[in-house]
PDB file of N, CA and C in Angstrom:
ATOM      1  N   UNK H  13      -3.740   7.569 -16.204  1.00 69.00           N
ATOM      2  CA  UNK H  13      -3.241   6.248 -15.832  1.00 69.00           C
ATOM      3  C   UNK H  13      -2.738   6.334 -14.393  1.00 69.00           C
ATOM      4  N   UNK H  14      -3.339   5.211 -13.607  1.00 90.00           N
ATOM      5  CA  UNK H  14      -2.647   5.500 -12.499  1.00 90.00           C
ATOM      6  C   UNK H  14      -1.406   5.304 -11.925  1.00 90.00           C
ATOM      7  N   UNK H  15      -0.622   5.136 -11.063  1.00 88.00           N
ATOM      8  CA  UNK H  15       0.836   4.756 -10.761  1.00 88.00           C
ATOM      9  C   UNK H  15       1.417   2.921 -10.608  1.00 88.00           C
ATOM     10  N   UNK H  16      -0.031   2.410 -10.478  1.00 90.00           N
ATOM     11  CA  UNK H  16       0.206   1.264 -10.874  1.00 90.00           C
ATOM     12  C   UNK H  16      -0.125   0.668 -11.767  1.00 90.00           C
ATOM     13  N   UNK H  17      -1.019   0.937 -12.424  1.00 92.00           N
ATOM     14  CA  UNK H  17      -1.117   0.485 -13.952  1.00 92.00           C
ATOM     15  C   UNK H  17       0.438   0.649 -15.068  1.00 92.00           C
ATOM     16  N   UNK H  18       1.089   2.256 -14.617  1.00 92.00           N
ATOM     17  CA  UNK H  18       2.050   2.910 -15.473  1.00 92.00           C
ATOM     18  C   UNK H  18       3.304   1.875 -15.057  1.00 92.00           C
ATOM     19  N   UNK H  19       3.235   1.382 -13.450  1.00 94.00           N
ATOM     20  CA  UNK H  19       4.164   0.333 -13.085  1.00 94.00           C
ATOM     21  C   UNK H  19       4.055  -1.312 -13.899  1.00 94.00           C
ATOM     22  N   UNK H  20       3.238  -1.343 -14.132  1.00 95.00           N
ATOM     23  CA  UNK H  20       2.906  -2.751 -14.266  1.00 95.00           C
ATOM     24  C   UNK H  20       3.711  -2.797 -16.151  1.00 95.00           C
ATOM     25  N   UNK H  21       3.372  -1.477 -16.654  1.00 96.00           N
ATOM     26  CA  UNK H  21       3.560  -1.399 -17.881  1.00 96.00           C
ATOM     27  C   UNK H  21       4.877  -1.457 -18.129  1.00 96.00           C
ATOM     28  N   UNK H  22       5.433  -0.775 -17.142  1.00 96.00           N
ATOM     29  CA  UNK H  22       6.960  -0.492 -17.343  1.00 96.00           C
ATOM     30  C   UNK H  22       7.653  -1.709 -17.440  1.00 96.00           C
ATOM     31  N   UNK H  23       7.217  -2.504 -16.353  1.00 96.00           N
ATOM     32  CA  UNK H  23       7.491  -3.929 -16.304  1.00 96.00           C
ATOM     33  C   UNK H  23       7.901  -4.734 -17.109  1.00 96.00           C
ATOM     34  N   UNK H  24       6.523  -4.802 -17.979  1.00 97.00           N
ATOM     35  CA  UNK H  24       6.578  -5.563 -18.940  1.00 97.00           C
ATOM     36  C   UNK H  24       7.211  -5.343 -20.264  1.00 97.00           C
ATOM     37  N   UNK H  25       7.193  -3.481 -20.494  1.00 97.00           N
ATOM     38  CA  UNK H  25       8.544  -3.387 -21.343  1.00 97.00           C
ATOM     39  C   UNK H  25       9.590  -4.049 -21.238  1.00 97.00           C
ATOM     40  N   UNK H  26       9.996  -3.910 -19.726  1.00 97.00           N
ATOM     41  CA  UNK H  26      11.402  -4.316 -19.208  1.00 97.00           C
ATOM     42  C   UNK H  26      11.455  -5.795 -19.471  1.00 97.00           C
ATOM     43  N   UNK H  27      10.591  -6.360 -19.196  1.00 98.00           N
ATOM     44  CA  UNK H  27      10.465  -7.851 -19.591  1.00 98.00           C
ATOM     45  C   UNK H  27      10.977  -7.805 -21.379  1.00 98.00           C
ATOM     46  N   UNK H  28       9.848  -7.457 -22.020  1.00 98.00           N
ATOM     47  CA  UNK H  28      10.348  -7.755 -23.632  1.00 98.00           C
ATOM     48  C   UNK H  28      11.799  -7.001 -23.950  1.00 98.00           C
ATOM     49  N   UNK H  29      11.782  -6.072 -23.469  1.00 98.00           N
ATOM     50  CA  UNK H  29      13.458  -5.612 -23.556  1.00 98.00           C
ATOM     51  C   UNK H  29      14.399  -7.048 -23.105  1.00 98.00           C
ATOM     52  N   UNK H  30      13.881  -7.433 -22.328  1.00 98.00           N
ATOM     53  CA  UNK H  30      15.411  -8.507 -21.981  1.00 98.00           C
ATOM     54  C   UNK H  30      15.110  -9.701 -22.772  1.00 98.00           C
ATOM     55  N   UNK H  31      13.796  -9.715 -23.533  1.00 98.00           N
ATOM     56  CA  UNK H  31      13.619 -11.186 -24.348  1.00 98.00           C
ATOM     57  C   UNK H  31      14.049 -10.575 -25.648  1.00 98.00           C
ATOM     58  N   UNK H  32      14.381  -9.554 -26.183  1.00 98.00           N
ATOM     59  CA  UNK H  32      15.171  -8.636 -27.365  1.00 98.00           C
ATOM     60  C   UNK H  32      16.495  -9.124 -27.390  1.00 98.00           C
ATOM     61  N   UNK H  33      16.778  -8.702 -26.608  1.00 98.00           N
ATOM     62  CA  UNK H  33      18.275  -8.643 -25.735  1.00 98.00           C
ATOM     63  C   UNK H  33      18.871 -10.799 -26.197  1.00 98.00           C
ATOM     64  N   UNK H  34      17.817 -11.277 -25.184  1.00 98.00           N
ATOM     65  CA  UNK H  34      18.321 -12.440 -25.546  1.00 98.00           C
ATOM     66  C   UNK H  34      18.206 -13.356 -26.905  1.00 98.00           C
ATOM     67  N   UNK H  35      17.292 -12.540 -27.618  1.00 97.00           N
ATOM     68  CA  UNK H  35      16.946 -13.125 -29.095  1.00 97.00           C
ATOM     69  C   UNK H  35      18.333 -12.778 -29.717  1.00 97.00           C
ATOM     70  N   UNK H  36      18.710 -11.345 -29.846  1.00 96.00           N
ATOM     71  CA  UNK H  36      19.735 -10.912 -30.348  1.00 96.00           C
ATOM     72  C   UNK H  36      20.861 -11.655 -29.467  1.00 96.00           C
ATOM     73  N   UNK H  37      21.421 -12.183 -28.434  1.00 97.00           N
ATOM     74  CA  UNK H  37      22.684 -12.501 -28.122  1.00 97.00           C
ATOM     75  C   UNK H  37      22.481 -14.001 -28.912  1.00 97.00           C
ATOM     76  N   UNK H  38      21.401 -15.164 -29.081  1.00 97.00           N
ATOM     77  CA  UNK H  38      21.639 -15.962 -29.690  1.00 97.00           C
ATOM     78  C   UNK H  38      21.378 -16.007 -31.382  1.00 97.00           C
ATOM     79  N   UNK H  39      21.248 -14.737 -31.599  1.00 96.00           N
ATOM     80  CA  UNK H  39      21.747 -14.953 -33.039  1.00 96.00           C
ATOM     81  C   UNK H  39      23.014 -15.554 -33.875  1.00 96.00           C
ATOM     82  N   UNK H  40      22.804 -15.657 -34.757  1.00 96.00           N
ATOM     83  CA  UNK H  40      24.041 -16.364 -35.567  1.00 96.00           C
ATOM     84  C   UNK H  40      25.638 -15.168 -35.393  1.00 96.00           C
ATOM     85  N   UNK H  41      25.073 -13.981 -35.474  1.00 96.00           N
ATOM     86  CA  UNK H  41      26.102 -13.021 -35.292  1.00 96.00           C
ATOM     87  C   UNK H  41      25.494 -11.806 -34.579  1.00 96.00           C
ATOM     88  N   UNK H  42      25.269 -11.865 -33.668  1.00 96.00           N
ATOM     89  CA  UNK H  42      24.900 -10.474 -32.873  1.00 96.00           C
ATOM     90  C   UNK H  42      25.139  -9.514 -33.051  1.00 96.00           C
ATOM     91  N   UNK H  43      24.392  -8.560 -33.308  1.00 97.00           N
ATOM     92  CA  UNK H  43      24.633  -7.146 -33.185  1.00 97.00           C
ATOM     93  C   UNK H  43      25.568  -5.960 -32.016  1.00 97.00           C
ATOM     94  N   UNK H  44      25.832  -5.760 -31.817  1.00 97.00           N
ATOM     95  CA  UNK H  44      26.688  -5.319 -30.585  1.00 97.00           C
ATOM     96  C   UNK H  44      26.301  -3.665 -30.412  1.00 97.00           C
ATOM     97  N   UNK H  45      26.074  -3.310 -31.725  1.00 98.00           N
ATOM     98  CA  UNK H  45      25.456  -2.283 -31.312  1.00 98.00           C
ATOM     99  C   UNK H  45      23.835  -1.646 -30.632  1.00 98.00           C
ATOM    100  N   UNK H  46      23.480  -2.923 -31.089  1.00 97.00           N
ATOM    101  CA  UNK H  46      21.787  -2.767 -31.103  1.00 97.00           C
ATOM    102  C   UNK H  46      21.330  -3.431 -29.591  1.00 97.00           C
ATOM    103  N   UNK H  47      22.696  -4.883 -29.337  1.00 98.00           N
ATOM    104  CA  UNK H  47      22.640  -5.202 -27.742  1.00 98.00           C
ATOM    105  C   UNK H  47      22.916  -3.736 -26.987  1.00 98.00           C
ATOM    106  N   UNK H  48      23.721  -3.054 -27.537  1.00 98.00           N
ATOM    107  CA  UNK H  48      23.964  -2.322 -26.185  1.00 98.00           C
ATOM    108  C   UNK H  48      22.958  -0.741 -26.010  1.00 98.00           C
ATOM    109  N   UNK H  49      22.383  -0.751 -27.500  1.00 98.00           N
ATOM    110  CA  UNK H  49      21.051   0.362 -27.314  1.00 98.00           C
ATOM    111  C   UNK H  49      19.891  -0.315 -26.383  1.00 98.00           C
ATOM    112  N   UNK H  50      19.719  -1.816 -26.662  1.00 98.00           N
ATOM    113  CA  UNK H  50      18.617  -2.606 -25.649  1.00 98.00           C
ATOM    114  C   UNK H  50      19.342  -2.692 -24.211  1.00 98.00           C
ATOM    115  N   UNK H  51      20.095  -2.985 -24.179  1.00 98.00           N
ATOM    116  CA  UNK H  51      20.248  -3.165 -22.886  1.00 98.00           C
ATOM    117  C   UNK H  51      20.688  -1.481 -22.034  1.00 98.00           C
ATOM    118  N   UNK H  52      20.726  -0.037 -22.851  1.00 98.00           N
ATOM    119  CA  UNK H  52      20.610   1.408 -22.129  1.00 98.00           C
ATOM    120  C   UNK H  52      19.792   1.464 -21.898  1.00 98.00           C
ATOM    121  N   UNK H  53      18.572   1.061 -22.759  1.00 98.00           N
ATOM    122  CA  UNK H  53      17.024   1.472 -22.732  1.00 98.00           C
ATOM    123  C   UNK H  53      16.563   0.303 -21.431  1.00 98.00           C
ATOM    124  N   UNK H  54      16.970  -0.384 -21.459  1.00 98.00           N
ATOM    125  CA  UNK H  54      16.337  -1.782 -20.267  1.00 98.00           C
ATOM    126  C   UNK H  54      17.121  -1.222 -19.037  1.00 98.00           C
ATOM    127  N   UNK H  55      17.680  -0.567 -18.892  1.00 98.00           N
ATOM    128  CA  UNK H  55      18.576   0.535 -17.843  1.00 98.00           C
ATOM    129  C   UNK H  55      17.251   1.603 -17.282  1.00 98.00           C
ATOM    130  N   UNK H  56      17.440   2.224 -18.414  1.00 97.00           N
ATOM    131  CA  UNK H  56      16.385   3.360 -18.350  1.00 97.00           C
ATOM    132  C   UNK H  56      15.445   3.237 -17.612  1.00 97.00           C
ATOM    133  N   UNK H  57      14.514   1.542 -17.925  1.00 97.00           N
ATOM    134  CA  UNK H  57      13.572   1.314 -17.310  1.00 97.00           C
ATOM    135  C   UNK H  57      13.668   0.988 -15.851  1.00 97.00           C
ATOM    136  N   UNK H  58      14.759   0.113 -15.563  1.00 97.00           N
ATOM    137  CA  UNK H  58      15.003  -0.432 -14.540  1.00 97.00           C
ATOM    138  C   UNK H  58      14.716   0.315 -13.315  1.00 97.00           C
ATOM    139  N   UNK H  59      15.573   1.913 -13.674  1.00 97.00           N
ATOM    140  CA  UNK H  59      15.949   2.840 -12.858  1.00 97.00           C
ATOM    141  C   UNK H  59      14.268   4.024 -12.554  1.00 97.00           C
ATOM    142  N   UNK H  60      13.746   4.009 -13.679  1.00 96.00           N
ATOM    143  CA  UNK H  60      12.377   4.347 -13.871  1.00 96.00           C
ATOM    144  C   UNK H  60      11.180   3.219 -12.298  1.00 96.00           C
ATOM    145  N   UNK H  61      11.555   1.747 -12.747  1.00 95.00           N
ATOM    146  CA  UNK H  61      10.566   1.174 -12.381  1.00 95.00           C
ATOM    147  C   UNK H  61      11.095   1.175 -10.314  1.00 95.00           C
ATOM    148  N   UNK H  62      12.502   1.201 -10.202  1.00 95.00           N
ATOM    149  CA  UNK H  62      12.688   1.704  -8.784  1.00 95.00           C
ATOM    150  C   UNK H  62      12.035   2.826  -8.129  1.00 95.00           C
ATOM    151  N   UNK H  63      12.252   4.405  -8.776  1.00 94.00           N
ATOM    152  CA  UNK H  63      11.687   5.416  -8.713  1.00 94.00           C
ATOM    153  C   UNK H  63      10.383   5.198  -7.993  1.00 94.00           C
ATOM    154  N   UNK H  64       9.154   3.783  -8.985  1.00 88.00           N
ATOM    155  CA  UNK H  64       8.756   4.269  -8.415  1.00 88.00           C
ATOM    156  C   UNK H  64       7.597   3.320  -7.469  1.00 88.00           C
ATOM    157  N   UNK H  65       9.035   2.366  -7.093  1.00 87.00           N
ATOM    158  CA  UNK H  65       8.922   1.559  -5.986  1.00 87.00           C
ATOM    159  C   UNK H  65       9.432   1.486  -4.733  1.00 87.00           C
ATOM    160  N   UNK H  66       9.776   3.092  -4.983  1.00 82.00           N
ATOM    161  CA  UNK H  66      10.402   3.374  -3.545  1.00 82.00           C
ATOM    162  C   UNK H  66       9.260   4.394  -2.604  1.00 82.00           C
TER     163      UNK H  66
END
């Protein structure tokens, strides 16, 4: 895979990670634990998808 294909992918994790994220904050009772495993992992990526846009 090349470095932009692997970018493009990361992306779009990062994308459905934050539509997770917002499904779960408008739930009836949110999870708090499971927001804050999505939103380490949407970290993870973030810091991943800089790497390797620098």
């Amino acid at each position: 895979m090349n470095i932009s294909a692997h970018l493009e992918t990361l992306i779009e994790k990062h994308h459905s990670l934050q539509e997770a994220i917002d499904d779960e904050i408008h739930r009836p009772m949110p999870d708090s634990v499971r927001l804050s495993q999505l939103k380490r992992e949407k970290l993870k990526l973030k810091e991943e998808i800089t790497r390797y846009e620098q």
